[in-house]
């Protein structure tokens, strides 16, 4: 998970959650708090460590479409995607804004993992990457429609001709939970996309910083991508999730 | 779980957690937030529904010591203790301060379940009960040393000669978790028992009210009980938990 600045160590709840699993092989729950007070939990932590055979069907299908030689893994977590692409011979740069997550990824063998907020991809040179991966719902790291458009243009700059973005999202409209529908209604009235959720991670005594995470339908994603130098080629659907294969125009 | 007043419906996080399991047989996690920001979770909800064969060994041993005819189940949850004692022929009054928990207990067959804060046992007549059960760490519902002493004297008044309290606690000193040790140190400096934790339940959009829950060692419990008209007869230990068999003097 990512936001605008690196997470300071005393707020690195997500990093501690991932690190605890890495060190102890206890699988702590992931507890996420939304700014309306809604809390959700999942037994998710082991998932950040999953070998490709354990990935979702749409991620497994999509990752075969990685192309070229240089890949950028956005929101790398414990490095599951970076490690897989390294094995396939890619030169991978993995970024995350959690110091402990990056420490975990490095300890697991990711050769180039960096604490770098997504905003700071401006530091990469033009024409650097052939593939950008945003798995694990990490299209969400774009945070908002405006920020997505801006960062997609940056991704256009730092990628080469023929590049591809493989980005997963979760359709927020596939819910009947009243609290979610009320939250989406408030977002609409404020001019935000319905699935722009403001959340933070809780882990033991660690309270992560608030950040915006953007969940979109396929149609909403297409509208965002439009005019940024990218085109959605197709969606690999696995309701309520899907991976979009987005090609550089 | 209980505090000084009934929980208003829009704050009844624990009740919604129990009700969700009862209605859907989904087993939601129990997420508890402490006032230092520490969050813990457990896959606990099914446990509130457990048949006696699934209870912990110390609870199973202790419940055989229930005596007489009239029993009070304090913090009844989904009614696992009340239902068991009813089957054994006891006339059981089950109290809880969560409206939805009491609704669940009634729906499951508890004949006399009431929304009643523990403080309000003053309403019961003298010499009413033969057995008081506080399982599931519910010695904690005493909240603090002073409140425990006061309520134990009330329990003396509303029980008959020869009555027994069967109360479970969790020894808070059996931990090496730095956040817990720091919390206990702050409690000591404020003159509170180390294991007096201020917590609230979170469930989906529901944020429960803060309440004090008292975890004590066997020695701390003995010191609390002393002078209240009760004596600890023995401890049925199952580290870090134990059930105290407390006899009316």
Coordinates of C-alpha atoms in Angstrom, one line a residue:
Chain A
X1 CA 0.0 0.0 0.0
X2 CA 1.2 3.5 -0.8
X3 CA 0.5 7.1 -0.3
X4 CA 2.2 10.3 -1.0
X5 CA 5.2 10.0 1.4
X6 CA 7.1 7.0 2.9
X7 CA 5.4 5.8 6.1
X8 CA 7.3 6.7 9.2
X9 CA 8.5 3.7 11.1
X10 CA 6.2 4.3 14.1
X11 CA 3.2 4.4 11.8
X12 CA 4.2 1.4 9.6
X13 CA 1.2 -0.8 10.7
X14 CA 1.1 -2.7 7.3
X15 CA 4.9 -3.2 7.4
X16 CA 4.7 -4.7 10.9
X17 CA 1.9 -7.0 9.8
X18 CA 3.9 -8.3 6.8
X19 CA 7.1 -8.5 8.9
X20 CA 5.4 -10.4 11.7
X21 CA 4.4 -13.1 9.2
X22 CA 7.8 -13.2 7.6
X23 CA 9.6 -13.6 10.9
X24 CA 7.2 -15.8 12.9
X25 CA 5.1 -17.5 10.2
X26 CA 2.1 -16.5 12.3
X27 CA -0.5 -15.2 9.9
X28 CA -1.9 -12.1 11.5
X29 CA -5.2 -10.7 10.2
X30 CA -5.3 -7.6 8.1
X31 CA -7.5 -5.0 9.9
X32 CA -8.5 -2.0 7.7
X33 CA -10.4 0.9 9.2
X34 CA -12.3 3.2 6.9
X35 CA -12.9 6.9 7.8
X36 CA -16.6 6.3 8.4
X37 CA -15.6 3.9 11.2
X38 CA -16.2 0.7 9.2
X39 CA -13.6 -2.0 10.0
X40 CA -12.9 -5.0 7.9
X41 CA -10.6 -7.8 8.5
X42 CA -9.2 -10.6 6.4
X43 CA -6.8 -13.5 7.0
X44 CA -4.8 -11.9 4.3
X45 CA -1.2 -11.7 5.3
X46 CA 0.0 -15.0 3.9
X47 CA -1.4 -14.0 0.6
X48 CA 1.3 -11.3 0.2
X49 CA 3.8 -14.1 0.2
X50 CA 2.0 -16.4 -2.3
X51 CA 3.8 -18.2 -5.0
X52 CA 2.4 -17.7 -8.5
X53 CA 0.5 -21.0 -8.3
X54 CA -1.5 -19.5 -5.5
X55 CA -2.4 -16.3 -7.2
X56 CA -5.9 -15.6 -8.4
X57 CA -6.8 -17.0 -11.9
X58 CA -6.9 -13.5 -13.4
X59 CA -3.5 -12.5 -12.0
X60 CA -2.0 -15.8 -13.3
X61 CA -3.4 -15.2 -16.7
X62 CA -2.4 -11.5 -16.8
X63 CA 1.2 -12.0 -15.7
X64 CA 1.8 -14.0 -18.8
X65 CA 1.3 -10.8 -20.7
X66 CA 4.2 -9.1 -19.0
X67 CA 6.5 -8.0 -21.9
X68 CA 10.0 -6.7 -22.6
X69 CA 12.8 -6.7 -20.1
X70 CA 12.3 -4.0 -17.4
X71 CA 9.3 -4.2 -15.0
X72 CA 8.0 -1.8 -12.4
X73 CA 6.1 -3.5 -9.5
X74 CA 3.9 -0.8 -7.8
X75 CA 3.0 -1.5 -4.2
X76 CA 5.2 -4.6 -4.1
X77 CA 4.3 -5.9 -0.7
X78 CA 6.4 -8.9 0.3
X79 CA 7.6 -9.2 -3.3
X80 CA 5.5 -12.0 -4.7
X81 CA 5.2 -10.4 -8.2
X82 CA 8.8 -9.1 -8.3
X83 CA 10.2 -12.5 -7.3
X84 CA 8.1 -14.2 -10.0
X85 CA 9.2 -11.8 -12.7
X86 CA 12.8 -12.0 -11.6
X87 CA 12.7 -15.8 -12.1
X88 CA 11.4 -15.2 -15.6
X89 CA 14.4 -13.0 -16.3
X90 CA 12.9 -9.6 -15.9
X91 CA 14.9 -6.7 -14.4
X92 CA 12.4 -5.6 -11.8
X93 CA 12.2 -2.4 -9.8
X94 CA 9.8 -2.9 -6.8
X95 CA 8.5 0.1 -5.0
X96 CA 6.4 0.5 -1.8
X97 CA 6.0 3.3 0.7
X98 CA 6.3 0.9 3.7
X99 CA 9.9 0.6 5.0
X100 CA 9.3 -2.8 6.6
X101 CA 7.5 -4.1 3.6
X102 CA 10.5 -3.2 1.4
X103 CA 12.9 -4.7 4.0
X104 CA 10.8 -7.9 3.8
X105 CA 10.9 -7.9 0.0
X106 CA 14.7 -7.5 0.0
X107 CA 15.1 -10.2 2.6
X108 CA 13.1 -12.6 0.3
X109 CA 15.4 -11.9 -2.6
X110 CA 14.0 -9.0 -4.5
X111 CA 17.1 -7.4 -6.0
X112 CA 15.9 -3.8 -6.4
X113 CA 13.2 -2.9 -3.9
X114 CA 12.9 0.7 -2.8
X115 CA 10.9 2.7 -0.4
X116 CA 9.4 5.1 -2.8
X117 CA 5.9 6.7 -2.8
X118 CA 4.1 6.2 -6.0
X119 CA 4.0 10.0 -6.6
X120 CA 7.8 9.9 -6.8
X121 CA 8.0 7.8 -10.0
X122 CA 8.8 11.2 -11.5
X123 CA 12.4 10.3 -10.5
X124 CA 12.6 7.5 -13.1
X125 CA 14.0 8.3 -16.5
X126 CA 12.0 8.4 -19.7
X127 CA 11.6 5.2 -21.6
X128 CA 12.6 2.9 -18.7
X129 CA 10.0 0.2 -18.3
X130 CA 8.2 -2.3 -20.5
X131 CA 5.8 -3.6 -18.0
X132 CA 4.1 -2.1 -14.9
X133 CA 2.3 -4.4 -12.5
X134 CA -0.3 -3.2 -10.0
X135 CA -1.7 -6.5 -8.6
X136 CA -3.6 -7.0 -5.4
X137 CA -6.2 -4.3 -6.2
X138 CA -3.3 -1.9 -6.5
X139 CA -5.0 0.2 -9.2
X140 CA -6.3 1.6 -5.9
X141 CA -2.9 3.2 -5.3
X142 CA -3.8 5.9 -7.8
X143 CA -6.0 7.2 -5.0
X144 CA -8.3 9.4 -7.0
X145 CA -9.4 10.1 -10.5
X146 CA -7.3 13.2 -10.8
X147 CA -4.2 11.6 -9.4
X148 CA -4.7 8.5 -11.6
X149 CA -4.8 10.7 -14.7
X150 CA -1.6 12.5 -13.6
X151 CA 0.3 9.3 -12.7
X152 CA -0.8 7.5 -15.8
X153 CA 0.8 10.3 -17.8
X154 CA 3.9 9.8 -15.7
X155 CA 3.8 6.1 -16.4
X156 CA 3.5 6.9 -20.1
X157 CA 6.7 9.0 -19.8
X158 CA 8.8 6.4 -18.0
X159 CA 7.7 3.5 -20.2
X160 CA 8.7 2.5 -23.7
X161 CA 6.8 2.0 -26.8
X162 CA 4.6 -1.1 -26.6
X163 CA 4.5 -1.1 -22.8
X164 CA 1.7 -2.7 -20.8
X165 CA 0.2 -2.0 -17.4
X166 CA -1.4 -5.0 -15.7
X167 CA -3.6 -3.5 -13.0
X168 CA -6.1 -5.2 -10.7
X169 CA -9.1 -3.6 -9.2
X170 CA -12.3 -4.5 -7.3
X171 CA -15.6 -3.4 -8.5
X172 CA -17.1 -1.5 -5.6
X173 CA -20.6 -1.6 -7.0
X174 CA -20.9 -5.4 -6.5
X175 CA -22.0 -5.0 -2.9
X176 CA -25.3 -4.8 -1.0
X177 CA -23.8 -3.9 2.3
X178 CA -25.7 -0.8 3.5
X179 CA -22.7 0.8 5.1
X180 CA -20.8 0.6 1.8
X181 CA -23.7 1.9 -0.3
X182 CA -24.1 4.9 2.1
X183 CA -20.3 5.6 1.9
X184 CA -20.5 5.5 -1.9
X185 CA -23.5 7.9 -1.8
X186 CA -21.5 10.4 0.3
X187 CA -18.6 10.1 -2.2
X188 CA -20.9 10.9 -5.1
X189 CA -22.4 13.9 -3.4
X190 CA -18.8 15.2 -2.8
X191 CA -17.9 14.7 -6.5
X192 CA -15.6 11.8 -5.8
X193 CA -15.8 8.4 -7.5
X194 CA -18.0 6.1 -5.4
X195 CA -15.2 3.7 -4.7
X196 CA -12.6 6.2 -3.4
X197 CA -12.2 5.0 0.1
X198 CA -10.1 6.6 2.8
X199 CA -8.6 3.9 4.9
X200 CA -5.8 3.0 7.3
X201 CA -4.3 -0.2 8.5
X202 CA -4.3 -1.2 12.2
X203 CA -1.9 -3.8 13.5
X204 CA -1.4 -4.4 17.2
X205 CA -0.3 -1.0 18.6
X206 CA 0.5 0.4 15.2
X207 CA -2.0 2.8 13.6
X208 CA -1.1 3.4 9.9
X209 CA -1.6 6.8 8.2
X210 CA -4.9 7.5 6.4
X211 CA -4.7 7.2 2.6
X212 CA -7.0 7.1 -0.3
X213 CA -7.5 3.9 -2.2
X214 CA -9.5 3.9 -5.4
X215 CA -11.8 1.0 -6.3
X216 CA -13.4 1.2 -9.7
X217 CA -15.7 -0.6 -12.1
X218 CA -14.3 -1.6 -15.5
X219 CA -16.3 1.4 -17.0
X220 CA -14.9 3.8 -14.5
X221 CA -11.4 2.6 -15.1
X222 CA -11.8 3.0 -18.9
X223 CA -12.9 6.6 -18.4
X224 CA -10.0 7.3 -16.2
X225 CA -7.4 5.8 -18.6
X226 CA -8.9 7.7 -21.5
X227 CA -6.7 10.5 -22.7
X228 CA -3.6 9.6 -20.7
X229 CA -1.7 7.9 -23.4
X230 CA -3.0 4.4 -22.5
X231 CA -5.9 2.2 -23.6
X232 CA -7.6 -0.6 -21.9
X233 CA -7.1 -3.6 -24.2
X234 CA -9.2 -6.1 -22.2
X235 CA -10.4 -7.1 -18.8
X236 CA -9.7 -10.5 -17.2
X237 CA -12.7 -10.7 -15.0
X238 CA -13.1 -12.7 -11.8
X239 CA -16.0 -11.0 -10.0
X240 CA -15.9 -8.8 -8.1
X241 CA -12.2 -8.4 -9.1
X242 CA -10.6 -8.1 -12.5
X243 CA -7.2 -7.4 -14.0
X244 CA -7.1 -4.8 -16.8
X245 CA -4.6 -5.1 -19.5
X246 CA -3.7 -1.5 -20.4
X247 CA -1.6 -0.8 -23.5
X248 CA 0.6 2.2 -24.2
X249 CA -0.9 4.1 -27.2
Chain B
X1 CA -19.8 -7.9 27.6
X2 CA -21.2 -5.2 29.9
X3 CA -20.8 -1.8 31.2
X4 CA -22.8 0.7 33.3
X5 CA -25.8 1.2 31.0
X6 CA -27.5 -0.8 28.2
X7 CA -25.7 -0.3 24.9
X8 CA -27.8 1.9 22.6
X9 CA -28.7 0.1 19.4
X10 CA -26.5 2.2 17.1
X11 CA -23.4 1.4 19.3
X12 CA -24.2 -2.3 19.7
X13 CA -21.1 -3.6 17.8
X14 CA -20.8 -6.7 19.9
X15 CA -24.5 -7.5 19.5
X16 CA -24.3 -7.1 15.7
X17 CA -21.3 -9.4 15.6
X18 CA -23.2 -12.1 17.6
X19 CA -26.4 -11.5 15.6
X20 CA -24.6 -11.8 12.3
X21 CA -23.3 -15.2 13.2
X22 CA -26.7 -16.3 14.5
X23 CA -28.5 -15.1 11.3
X24 CA -26.0 -16.0 8.6
X25 CA -23.7 -18.6 10.2
X26 CA -20.9 -16.5 8.9
X27 CA -18.3 -16.4 11.7
X28 CA -17.1 -12.8 11.8
X29 CA -13.9 -11.9 13.6
X30 CA -14.0 -10.2 17.0
X31 CA -12.1 -7.0 16.7
X32 CA -11.3 -5.3 20.0
X33 CA -9.6 -1.9 20.3
X34 CA -7.8 -0.8 23.4
X35 CA -7.6 2.9 24.4
X36 CA -3.8 2.9 23.6
X37 CA -4.7 2.1 20.0
X38 CA -3.8 -1.6 20.2
X39 CA -6.2 -3.7 18.2
X40 CA -6.6 -7.4 18.5
X41 CA -8.8 -9.8 16.6
X42 CA -9.9 -13.4 17.1
X43 CA -12.1 -15.8 15.2
X44 CA -14.2 -15.9 18.3
X45 CA -17.8 -15.5 17.4
X46 CA -18.7 -19.1 17.0
X47 CA -17.3 -19.7 20.5
X48 CA -20.2 -17.7 22.0
X49 CA -22.5 -20.4 20.6
X50 CA -20.5 -23.4 21.7
X51 CA -22.2 -26.5 23.1
X52 CA -20.7 -27.6 26.5
X53 CA -18.6 -30.2 24.8
X54 CA -16.7 -27.4 23.1
X55 CA -16.1 -25.4 26.2
X56 CA -12.6 -25.1 27.7
X57 CA -11.6 -27.9 30.1
X58 CA -11.7 -25.6 33.1
X59 CA -15.2 -24.3 32.2
X60 CA -16.5 -27.9 31.8
X61 CA -15.0 -28.9 35.1
X62 CA -16.3 -25.8 36.9
X63 CA -19.9 -25.9 35.6
X64 CA -20.3 -29.2 37.4
X65 CA -20.0 -27.3 40.6
X66 CA -23.1 -25.2 39.9
X67 CA -25.4 -25.8 42.8
X68 CA -29.0 -25.2 44.0
X69 CA -31.8 -24.2 41.7
X70 CA -31.5 -20.5 40.7
X71 CA -28.6 -19.4 38.6
X72 CA -27.5 -15.9 37.4
X73 CA -25.5 -15.9 34.1
X74 CA -23.6 -12.6 34.0
X75 CA -22.7 -11.4 30.5
X76 CA -24.6 -14.2 28.9
X77 CA -23.6 -13.6 25.2
X78 CA -25.5 -16.0 22.9
X79 CA -26.6 -18.0 25.9
X80 CA -24.3 -21.0 25.9
X81 CA -24.1 -21.2 29.7
X82 CA -27.8 -20.4 30.3
X83 CA -28.9 -23.0 27.8
X84 CA -26.7 -25.7 29.4
X85 CA -27.9 -24.9 32.9
X86 CA -31.6 -24.8 31.8
X87 CA -31.1 -28.3 30.3
X88 CA -29.8 -29.4 33.7
X89 CA -33.0 -28.1 35.3
X90 CA -31.8 -24.8 36.6
X91 CA -34.0 -21.7 36.7
X92 CA -31.6 -19.3 34.9
X93 CA -31.6 -15.5 34.7
X94 CA -29.2 -14.4 32.0
X95 CA -28.2 -10.7 31.8
X96 CA -26.2 -8.7 29.3
X97 CA -26.1 -5.1 28.4
X98 CA -26.2 -5.7 24.6
X99 CA -29.8 -5.7 23.3
X100 CA -28.9 -7.8 20.2
X101 CA -27.0 -10.3 22.3
X102 CA -30.1 -10.7 24.6
X103 CA -32.3 -11.0 21.5
X104 CA -30.0 -13.8 20.2
X105 CA -30.1 -15.6 23.6
X106 CA -33.9 -15.5 23.7
X107 CA -34.1 -16.6 20.0
X108 CA -31.9 -19.6 21.0
X109 CA -34.2 -20.6 23.8
X110 CA -33.0 -18.8 26.9
X111 CA -36.2 -18.4 28.9
X112 CA -35.2 -15.4 31.0
X113 CA -32.6 -13.2 29.3
X114 CA -32.7 -9.5 30.1
X115 CA -30.9 -6.4 28.9
X116 CA -29.5 -5.4 32.3
X117 CA -26.2 -3.7 33.1
X118 CA -24.2 -5.6 35.7
X119 CA -24.5 -2.5 38.0
X120 CA -28.3 -3.0 38.1
X121 CA -28.2 -6.3 39.9
X122 CA -29.3 -4.1 42.8
X123 CA -32.8 -4.8 41.4
X124 CA -32.7 -8.4 42.3
X125 CA -34.2 -9.4 45.7
X126 CA -32.1 -10.8 48.6
X127 CA -31.5 -14.5 48.8
X128 CA -32.4 -15.1 45.1
X129 CA -29.6 -17.1 43.5
X130 CA -27.6 -20.2 44.3
X131 CA -25.1 -20.0 41.5
X132 CA -23.5 -17.1 39.6
X133 CA -21.6 -17.8 36.4
X134 CA -19.1 -15.4 34.8
X135 CA -17.5 -17.5 32.1
X136 CA -15.6 -16.3 29.0
X137 CA -13.2 -14.1 31.1
X138 CA -16.3 -12.4 32.5
X139 CA -14.7 -11.7 35.9
X140 CA -13.6 -8.8 33.7
X141 CA -17.1 -7.3 33.8
X142 CA -16.3 -6.2 37.4
X143 CA -14.3 -3.5 35.6
X144 CA -12.1 -2.3 38.4
X145 CA -11.0 -3.3 41.9
X146 CA -13.4 -0.9 43.6
X147 CA -16.4 -1.8 41.4
X148 CA -15.6 -5.5 41.9
X149 CA -15.7 -5.2 45.7
X150 CA -19.0 -3.3 45.6
X151 CA -20.6 -5.7 43.2
X152 CA -19.3 -8.8 45.1
X153 CA -21.1 -7.4 48.1
X154 CA -24.3 -7.0 46.0
X155 CA -23.8 -10.6 44.8
X156 CA -23.6 -11.6 48.4
X157 CA -26.9 -9.9 49.2
X158 CA -28.8 -11.4 46.2
X159 CA -27.5 -15.0 46.8
X160 CA -28.4 -17.6 49.3
X161 CA -26.4 -19.4 51.9
X162 CA -24.0 -21.9 50.3
X163 CA -24.0 -20.0 47.0
X164 CA -21.1 -20.2 44.5
X165 CA -19.6 -17.9 41.9
X166 CA -17.9 -19.6 39.0
X167 CA -15.8 -16.8 37.4
X168 CA -13.2 -17.0 34.7
X169 CA -10.3 -14.7 34.2
X170 CA -7.1 -14.4 32.2
X171 CA -3.8 -13.7 33.9
X172 CA -2.6 -10.5 32.2
X173 CA 1.0 -11.1 33.5
X174 CA 1.5 -14.1 31.2
X175 CA 2.6 -12.0 28.3
X176 CA 5.8 -10.7 26.8
X177 CA 4.2 -8.4 24.3
X178 CA 5.9 -5.0 24.8
X179 CA 2.7 -3.0 24.1
X180 CA 0.8 -5.0 26.8
X181 CA 3.7 -4.5 29.3
X182 CA 3.8 -0.8 28.6
X183 CA 0.0 -0.6 29.1
X184 CA 0.2 -2.4 32.4
X185 CA 3.0 -0.1 33.6
X186 CA 0.9 2.9 32.8
X187 CA -2.0 1.3 34.8
X188 CA 0.3 0.7 37.8
X189 CA 1.5 4.3 37.8
X190 CA -2.1 5.5 37.8
X191 CA -2.9 3.2 40.8
X192 CA -5.0 0.8 38.7
X193 CA -4.6 -2.9 38.6
X194 CA -2.2 -3.7 35.7
X195 CA -4.9 -5.7 33.8
X196 CA -7.6 -3.1 33.9
X197 CA -8.0 -2.5 30.1
X198 CA -10.2 0.1 28.5
X199 CA -11.6 -1.4 25.3
X200 CA -14.3 -1.2 22.8
X201 CA -15.6 -3.6 20.1
X202 CA -15.6 -2.8 16.4
X203 CA -17.8 -4.6 14.0
X204 CA -18.4 -3.3 10.4
X205 CA -19.7 0.2 10.8
X206 CA -20.5 -0.2 14.5
X207 CA -18.2 1.3 17.1
X208 CA -19.0 0.0 20.6
X209 CA -18.8 2.2 23.7
X210 CA -15.6 2.2 25.7
X211 CA -15.7 0.1 28.9
X212 CA -13.3 -1.2 31.5
X213 CA -12.6 -4.9 31.6
X214 CA -10.5 -6.3 34.4
X215 CA -8.0 -9.1 33.9
X216 CA -6.4 -10.4 37.1
X217 CA -4.0 -13.0 38.3
X218 CA -5.2 -15.6 40.8
X219 CA -3.5 -13.6 43.6
X220 CA -5.0 -10.3 42.5
X221 CA -8.5 -12.0 42.4
X222 CA -8.0 -13.4 45.9
X223 CA -7.2 -9.9 47.2
X224 CA -10.2 -8.4 45.5
X225 CA -12.6 -11.1 46.9
X226 CA -11.2 -10.7 50.4
X227 CA -13.6 -9.0 52.7
X228 CA -16.6 -9.0 50.4
X229 CA -18.4 -12.0 52.0
X230 CA -16.8 -14.5 49.5
X231 CA -13.8 -16.7 49.6
X232 CA -11.9 -18.3 46.7
X233 CA -12.2 -22.0 47.3
X234 CA -9.9 -23.1 44.4
X235 CA -8.7 -22.2 41.0
X236 CA -9.1 -24.5 38.0
X237 CA -6.1 -23.5 36.0
X238 CA -5.7 -23.6 32.2
X239 CA -2.9 -21.1 31.5
X240 CA -3.2 -18.3 30.9
X241 CA -6.9 -18.6 31.8
X242 CA -8.5 -20.1 35.0
X243 CA -11.9 -20.5 36.6
X244 CA -12.2 -19.5 40.2
X245 CA -14.7 -21.3 42.4
X246 CA -15.8 -18.6 44.9
X247 CA -17.9 -19.6 47.9
X248 CA -20.2 -17.5 49.9
X249 CA -18.9 -17.2 53.4

